[in-house]
Amino acid sequence: MRVRSRSGISLLLVIGLLAGCDDNSSSDLSSQSDKQVSSISAEDVGNASLLVSMDFDNDPTGPKLNPENVGNKYPATVTLNSNNTHFENSNAIHKLSNDESILISDINLSEYRTLSFRIKLEEEQPEAYSSIVDGGHFGGRSREPVLVLNPEGELELWRKWFGSSTPNNDQPVKLLGGIKPPKETWLSISLTNNHEGSAVYINGEKVAEGQSINLASNQLSFGAGLVADHQPLQSANFFIDDIRIYSGVLTEPYIAQLSQYQNLENQKTLPAYSPSPSHQIKNVPFDSLTLKWQHGDEFKNNNSFYRIEIAADKDFKQVINEFSTAENSINIGSLQPGQDYFWRVNVFDGTSTLQGPVWHFSTAQERDSSILPEHITVMAYNIWHAGSQASPELGQEYIYEQVINENVDVLLMQESYGYQEALAQRLGFYIKTAASNNNLAVLSRYPIISDLVQCDSGLCGVRLAMPENREMDVYSVWLTSSSDIVNSTADPSYTNERLIELDQGRAATLSTYMTKALKETDNQYRPVIIGGDLNTFSHLDFTEETNYYDRGAMSWPTLLAAEDHGFIDSYREVKPDSVVNTCKTWTPYFKGNPAQGRIDFILYKGDQLTPSDSYCLMSNGHPVLHPSDHGAVITRFDVQEAEWPEVSQ
């Protein structure tokens, strides 16, 4: 977004990630000047994606408002609860006070965020605390962060606010404060947050830092606070313009650039960012690879071109190839399997070249599909509304990268909702999904030879043709969250007996599914794997030692029903210490959720497989952003060839 230069300073507040485009074309830069003026590390560049950009001269834009993801789309919405549009030097700005607000719903920001806006505080302010930005969760004001102006005219950032009891009775925490911005002038403040902490920048300079918010936000309200279980804060009195919401953390050079973005004379070109493949991703396909990156208009001039270098070493002494393009992507053809590659995007701005950071990925090994493998890796993953909720542009890319990085052979997926076909095609996997319901899917490196059940919203199962005349049955499962026990477990008003009673329905459903699965197979010849989101806890996790929520040992019936059918919890078999190894797959995204615990499982039956490793992808499950509200469970099975007889043809 570009606007005319304005006098004064800008206040920028930051909460998120950056965006770009990924069309590709080529251009010869050989005649251009090639003076390298700067270089920057991958850490200094960071990863960010613009979700929403809005001024008041134009309609709001951004991928979160008009998502480009495959499958079901979950756009954010902007609601102006105010009609106070003003003009300053022919530019539209907006005034907020009292109960007025600008509400952005379904934004779904993780704790990795950057929010940017310009603000001009009026001289006269409310005598009590007043709100500048309030966070909310699906209509509720509870666990979310709030940026306030105190009676002394200082900015403070809080986790929760007083009088808010949801999701628990934790007291509000002041994360940072002591920032006294001037009034009656346009300011630019930046607030960034990740798991390490939060920071505020004014005019590109860091002025305060504090604890992390540790929370995700479904909504943001600029001005008056959100209504929930307490009286919302009144809005501070201020003018606002140029709101930018990013998923991910902008680093200091980019924050400094944003603080100057209104002054076209000070426009500078910064390095490209957000590479694809992401930095350090493994097992990238080596055939016809397309490299992508992002470079928003706010961080470059209109004459920027790119020179891409690919090397076999991080010092670029062995440059393999070079490409030039004016776009944000380039197809580099095929690479060698099982190799490390280093690449960078150098930006030419018309007069000089800015050397980009060094990014690294490794290509996948070649496979012999005719030989029974020594290991089979299975992933159970609820990808949260087609992988698009956290970041419409990049969430699905990160799902894909998680699958290849972990070298997954079989993916048992929930909440697929239209992304499964595109994901299977990109992976080169076989797929089975329900014709009338897009929730469940089975994706497999190995051919699907028959359907075992009619896939529906709860169960989807197939038989796989393994090499050397072996077969394996796999099922993706989702058990209902109705009669919720996951979040109710943190509520002391629910007794242990009541919670176990509420879980009986899930136990009966899983028992029915397992009876059906075992009826379909001859377990002497075929191992059976059932994995997915069970929306319940395990008796192996709730012990006297863990004593979750002061409940002691609990005999959750659903996982006991699995044991009664002879199925083994693969994660807990590999990692029996439930105190040390928690794998709380609900929820790495909403860390302020009242209850946290392991609700996603990979269960198996058959001597043909022995789990040798099992682990979970949580908030660190991707180098940039874990894109789901669920953690993913991954089990690596060793194949016991002697115990796996061939199926007679």
PDB file of N, CA, C and O in Angstrom, residues 577-617:
ATOM      1  N   ASP A 577       7.344 -42.612  29.778  1.00  0.00           N
ATOM      2  CA  ASP A 577       7.393 -41.655  30.885  1.00  0.00           C
ATOM      3  C   ASP A 577       6.471 -40.479  30.580  1.00  0.00           C
ATOM      4  O   ASP A 577       6.822 -39.538  29.867  1.00  0.00           O
ATOM      5  N   SER A 578       5.284 -40.502  31.149  1.00  0.00           N
ATOM      6  CA  SER A 578       4.284 -39.467  30.849  1.00  0.00           C
ATOM      7  C   SER A 578       4.571 -38.154  31.561  1.00  0.00           C
ATOM      8  O   SER A 578       3.959 -37.130  31.241  1.00  0.00           O
ATOM      9  N   VAL A 579       5.481 -38.146  32.520  1.00  0.00           N
ATOM     10  CA  VAL A 579       5.875 -36.904  33.177  1.00  0.00           C
ATOM     11  C   VAL A 579       6.831 -36.121  32.296  1.00  0.00           C
ATOM     12  O   VAL A 579       6.708 -34.905  32.120  1.00  0.00           O
ATOM     13  N   VAL A 580       7.784 -36.825  31.686  1.00  0.00           N
ATOM     14  CA  VAL A 580       8.802 -36.177  30.854  1.00  0.00           C
ATOM     15  C   VAL A 580       8.287 -35.924  29.442  1.00  0.00           C
ATOM     16  O   VAL A 580       8.491 -34.843  28.866  1.00  0.00           O
ATOM     17  N   ASN A 581       7.605 -36.904  28.868  1.00  0.00           N
ATOM     18  CA  ASN A 581       7.148 -36.822  27.474  1.00  0.00           C
ATOM     19  C   ASN A 581       5.635 -36.615  27.457  1.00  0.00           C
ATOM     20  O   ASN A 581       4.863 -37.552  27.644  1.00  0.00           O
ATOM     21  N   THR A 582       5.229 -35.376  27.233  1.00  0.00           N
ATOM     22  CA  THR A 582       3.812 -35.025  27.370  1.00  0.00           C
ATOM     23  C   THR A 582       3.062 -34.998  26.042  1.00  0.00           C
ATOM     24  O   THR A 582       1.902 -35.390  25.971  1.00  0.00           O
ATOM     25  N   CYS A 583       3.672 -34.476  24.987  1.00  0.00           N
ATOM     26  CA  CYS A 583       3.045 -34.436  23.650  1.00  0.00           C
ATOM     27  C   CYS A 583       1.619 -33.889  23.716  1.00  0.00           C
ATOM     28  O   CYS A 583       0.667 -34.513  23.268  1.00  0.00           O
ATOM     29  N   LYS A 584       1.457 -32.704  24.261  1.00  0.00           N
ATOM     30  CA  LYS A 584       0.129 -32.115  24.419  1.00  0.00           C
ATOM     31  C   LYS A 584      -0.328 -31.505  23.093  1.00  0.00           C
ATOM     32  O   LYS A 584      -0.181 -30.319  22.834  1.00  0.00           O
ATOM     33  N   THR A 585      -0.913 -32.374  22.261  1.00  0.00           N
ATOM     34  CA  THR A 585      -1.284 -31.947  20.908  1.00  0.00           C
ATOM     35  C   THR A 585      -2.442 -30.956  20.898  1.00  0.00           C
ATOM     36  O   THR A 585      -2.711 -30.347  19.862  1.00  0.00           O
ATOM     37  N   TRP A 586      -3.162 -30.825  21.988  1.00  0.00           N
ATOM     38  CA  TRP A 586      -4.152 -29.750  22.132  1.00  0.00           C
ATOM     39  C   TRP A 586      -3.715 -28.870  23.302  1.00  0.00           C
ATOM     40  O   TRP A 586      -3.737 -29.306  24.430  1.00  0.00           O
ATOM     41  N   THR A 587      -3.280 -27.635  23.002  1.00  0.00           N
ATOM     42  CA  THR A 587      -3.147 -27.072  21.681  1.00  0.00           C
ATOM     43  C   THR A 587      -1.890 -26.213  21.664  1.00  0.00           C
ATOM     44  O   THR A 587      -1.760 -25.328  22.507  1.00  0.00           O
ATOM     45  N   PRO A 588      -0.954 -26.478  20.745  1.00  0.00           N
ATOM     46  CA  PRO A 588       0.253 -25.653  20.682  1.00  0.00           C
ATOM     47  C   PRO A 588      -0.004 -24.247  20.162  1.00  0.00           C
ATOM     48  O   PRO A 588       0.833 -23.367  20.329  1.00  0.00           O
ATOM     49  N   TYR A 589      -1.136 -24.030  19.534  1.00  0.00           N
ATOM     50  CA  TYR A 589      -1.449 -22.728  18.943  1.00  0.00           C
ATOM     51  C   TYR A 589      -2.126 -21.817  19.963  1.00  0.00           C
ATOM     52  O   TYR A 589      -1.714 -20.681  20.165  1.00  0.00           O
ATOM     53  N   PHE A 590      -3.173 -22.333  20.617  1.00  0.00           N
ATOM     54  CA  PHE A 590      -3.882 -21.552  21.633  1.00  0.00           C
ATOM     55  C   PHE A 590      -3.335 -21.940  23.005  1.00  0.00           C
ATOM     56  O   PHE A 590      -3.940 -22.716  23.746  1.00  0.00           O
ATOM     57  N   LYS A 591      -2.184 -21.373  23.341  1.00  0.00           N
ATOM     58  CA  LYS A 591      -1.511 -21.776  24.573  1.00  0.00           C
ATOM     59  C   LYS A 591      -2.260 -21.333  25.819  1.00  0.00           C
ATOM     60  O   LYS A 591      -2.024 -21.855  26.903  1.00  0.00           O
ATOM     61  N   GLY A 592      -3.149 -20.383  25.684  1.00  0.00           N
ATOM     62  CA  GLY A 592      -3.940 -19.956  26.824  1.00  0.00           C
ATOM     63  C   GLY A 592      -5.196 -20.769  27.018  1.00  0.00           C
ATOM     64  O   GLY A 592      -6.016 -20.450  27.870  1.00  0.00           O
ATOM     65  N   ASN A 593      -5.373 -21.827  26.198  1.00  0.00           N
ATOM     66  CA  ASN A 593      -6.571 -22.658  26.334  1.00  0.00           C
ATOM     67  C   ASN A 593      -6.650 -23.242  27.748  1.00  0.00           C
ATOM     68  O   ASN A 593      -5.632 -23.576  28.347  1.00  0.00           O
ATOM     69  N   PRO A 594      -7.868 -23.381  28.303  1.00  0.00           N
ATOM     70  CA  PRO A 594      -7.972 -23.838  29.690  1.00  0.00           C
ATOM     71  C   PRO A 594      -7.358 -25.203  29.933  1.00  0.00           C
ATOM     72  O   PRO A 594      -6.788 -25.449  30.991  1.00  0.00           O
ATOM     73  N   ALA A 595      -7.491 -26.127  29.007  1.00  0.00           N
ATOM     74  CA  ALA A 595      -6.925 -27.467  29.176  1.00  0.00           C
ATOM     75  C   ALA A 595      -5.965 -27.766  28.037  1.00  0.00           C
ATOM     76  O   ALA A 595      -6.190 -27.372  26.897  1.00  0.00           O
ATOM     77  N   GLN A 596      -4.894 -28.453  28.371  1.00  0.00           N
ATOM     78  CA  GLN A 596      -3.900 -28.872  27.393  1.00  0.00           C
ATOM     79  C   GLN A 596      -3.654 -30.364  27.603  1.00  0.00           C
ATOM     80  O   GLN A 596      -3.564 -30.830  28.738  1.00  0.00           O
ATOM     81  N   GLY A 597      -3.519 -31.109  26.508  1.00  0.00           N
ATOM     82  CA  GLY A 597      -3.251 -32.533  26.677  1.00  0.00           C
ATOM     83  C   GLY A 597      -3.117 -33.250  25.350  1.00  0.00           C
ATOM     84  O   GLY A 597      -3.346 -32.690  24.277  1.00  0.00           O
ATOM     85  N   ARG A 598      -2.761 -34.513  25.424  1.00  0.00           N
ATOM     86  CA  ARG A 598      -2.552 -35.346  24.228  1.00  0.00           C
ATOM     87  C   ARG A 598      -3.894 -35.929  23.806  1.00  0.00           C
ATOM     88  O   ARG A 598      -4.456 -36.778  24.496  1.00  0.00           O
ATOM     89  N   ILE A 599      -4.384 -35.494  22.653  1.00  0.00           N
ATOM     90  CA  ILE A 599      -5.685 -35.974  22.171  1.00  0.00           C
ATOM     91  C   ILE A 599      -5.593 -36.562  20.761  1.00  0.00           C
ATOM     92  O   ILE A 599      -6.603 -36.983  20.215  1.00  0.00           O
ATOM     93  N   ASP A 600      -4.395 -36.588  20.171  1.00  0.00           N
ATOM     94  CA  ASP A 600      -4.183 -37.146  18.838  1.00  0.00           C
ATOM     95  C   ASP A 600      -3.281 -38.379  18.977  1.00  0.00           C
ATOM     96  O   ASP A 600      -2.244 -38.327  19.664  1.00  0.00           O
ATOM     97  N   PHE A 601      -3.648 -39.470  18.313  1.00  0.00           N
ATOM     98  CA  PHE A 601      -2.998 -40.747  18.576  1.00  0.00           C
ATOM     99  C   PHE A 601      -2.732 -41.518  17.287  1.00  0.00           C
ATOM    100  O   PHE A 601      -3.451 -41.364  16.292  1.00  0.00           O
ATOM    101  N   ILE A 602      -1.701 -42.377  17.329  1.00  0.00           N
ATOM    102  CA  ILE A 602      -1.466 -43.409  16.324  1.00  0.00           C
ATOM    103  C   ILE A 602      -1.476 -44.742  17.058  1.00  0.00           C
ATOM    104  O   ILE A 602      -0.593 -45.022  17.874  1.00  0.00           O
ATOM    105  N   LEU A 603      -2.515 -45.536  16.791  1.00  0.00           N
ATOM    106  CA  LEU A 603      -2.715 -46.832  17.431  1.00  0.00           C
ATOM    107  C   LEU A 603      -2.457 -47.921  16.397  1.00  0.00           C
ATOM    108  O   LEU A 603      -2.825 -47.773  15.227  1.00  0.00           O
ATOM    109  N   TYR A 604      -1.852 -49.023  16.817  1.00  0.00           N
ATOM    110  CA  TYR A 604      -1.543 -50.070  15.837  1.00  0.00           C
ATOM    111  C   TYR A 604      -1.758 -51.445  16.450  1.00  0.00           C
ATOM    112  O   TYR A 604      -1.765 -51.633  17.677  1.00  0.00           O
ATOM    113  N   LYS A 605      -1.903 -52.432  15.568  1.00  0.00           N
ATOM    114  CA  LYS A 605      -2.015 -53.830  15.978  1.00  0.00           C
ATOM    115  C   LYS A 605      -1.339 -54.689  14.923  1.00  0.00           C
ATOM    116  O   LYS A 605      -1.612 -54.545  13.732  1.00  0.00           O
ATOM    117  N   GLY A 606      -0.453 -55.569  15.365  1.00  0.00           N
ATOM    118  CA  GLY A 606       0.227 -56.481  14.440  1.00  0.00           C
ATOM    119  C   GLY A 606       1.698 -56.601  14.748  1.00  0.00           C
ATOM    120  O   GLY A 606       2.372 -55.596  14.998  1.00  0.00           O
ATOM    121  N   ASP A 607       2.213 -57.831  14.731  1.00  0.00           N
ATOM    122  CA  ASP A 607       3.626 -58.069  15.006  1.00  0.00           C
ATOM    123  C   ASP A 607       4.521 -57.669  13.835  1.00  0.00           C
ATOM    124  O   ASP A 607       5.750 -57.703  13.963  1.00  0.00           O
ATOM    125  N   GLN A 608       3.933 -57.294  12.712  1.00  0.00           N
ATOM    126  CA  GLN A 608       4.720 -56.930  11.534  1.00  0.00           C
ATOM    127  C   GLN A 608       5.438 -55.597  11.718  1.00  0.00           C
ATOM    128  O   GLN A 608       6.391 -55.299  10.991  1.00  0.00           O
ATOM    129  N   LEU A 609       4.977 -54.779  12.645  1.00  0.00           N
ATOM    130  CA  LEU A 609       5.542 -53.453  12.862  1.00  0.00           C
ATOM    131  C   LEU A 609       5.936 -53.279  14.331  1.00  0.00           C
ATOM    132  O   LEU A 609       5.203 -53.713  15.225  1.00  0.00           O
ATOM    133  N   THR A 610       7.065 -52.611  14.534  1.00  0.00           N
ATOM    134  CA  THR A 610       7.506 -52.259  15.878  1.00  0.00           C
ATOM    135  C   THR A 610       7.886 -50.785  15.894  1.00  0.00           C
ATOM    136  O   THR A 610       8.780 -50.377  15.140  1.00  0.00           O
ATOM    137  N   PRO A 611       7.242 -49.968  16.700  1.00  0.00           N
ATOM    138  CA  PRO A 611       7.601 -48.542  16.714  1.00  0.00           C
ATOM    139  C   PRO A 611       8.979 -48.334  17.322  1.00  0.00           C
ATOM    140  O   PRO A 611       9.264 -48.804  18.428  1.00  0.00           O
ATOM    141  N   SER A 612       9.836 -47.660  16.577  1.00  0.00           N
ATOM    142  CA  SER A 612      11.190 -47.371  17.064  1.00  0.00           C
ATOM    143  C   SER A 612      11.346 -45.920  17.500  1.00  0.00           C
ATOM    144  O   SER A 612      12.249 -45.595  18.265  1.00  0.00           O
ATOM    145  N   ASP A 613      10.459 -45.054  17.036  1.00  0.00           N
ATOM    146  CA  ASP A 613      10.485 -43.654  17.449  1.00  0.00           C
ATOM    147  C   ASP A 613       9.089 -43.085  17.291  1.00  0.00           C
ATOM    148  O   ASP A 613       8.330 -43.486  16.387  1.00  0.00           O
ATOM    149  N   SER A 614       8.726 -42.182  18.177  1.00  0.00           N
ATOM    150  CA  SER A 614       7.444 -41.492  18.078  1.00  0.00           C
ATOM    151  C   SER A 614       7.607 -40.135  18.736  1.00  0.00           C
ATOM    152  O   SER A 614       8.207 -40.021  19.805  1.00  0.00           O
ATOM    153  N   TYR A 615       7.083 -39.112  18.103  1.00  0.00           N
ATOM    154  CA  TYR A 615       7.256 -37.751  18.598  1.00  0.00           C
ATOM    155  C   TYR A 615       6.137 -36.877  18.056  1.00  0.00           C
ATOM    156  O   TYR A 615       5.326 -37.314  17.222  1.00  0.00           O
ATOM    157  N   CYS A 616       6.096 -35.646  18.519  1.00  0.00           N
ATOM    158  CA  CYS A 616       5.031 -34.728  18.138  1.00  0.00           C
ATOM    159  C   CYS A 616       5.609 -33.432  17.602  1.00  0.00           C
ATOM    160  O   CYS A 616       6.615 -32.937  18.112  1.00  0.00           O
ATOM    161  N   LEU A 617       4.975 -32.898  16.572  1.00  0.00           N
ATOM    162  CA  LEU A 617       5.305 -31.566  16.073  1.00  0.00           C
ATOM    163  C   LEU A 617       4.400 -30.578  16.794  1.00  0.00           C
ATOM    164  O   LEU A 617       3.185 -30.592  16.616  1.00  0.00           O
TER     165      LEU A 617
END
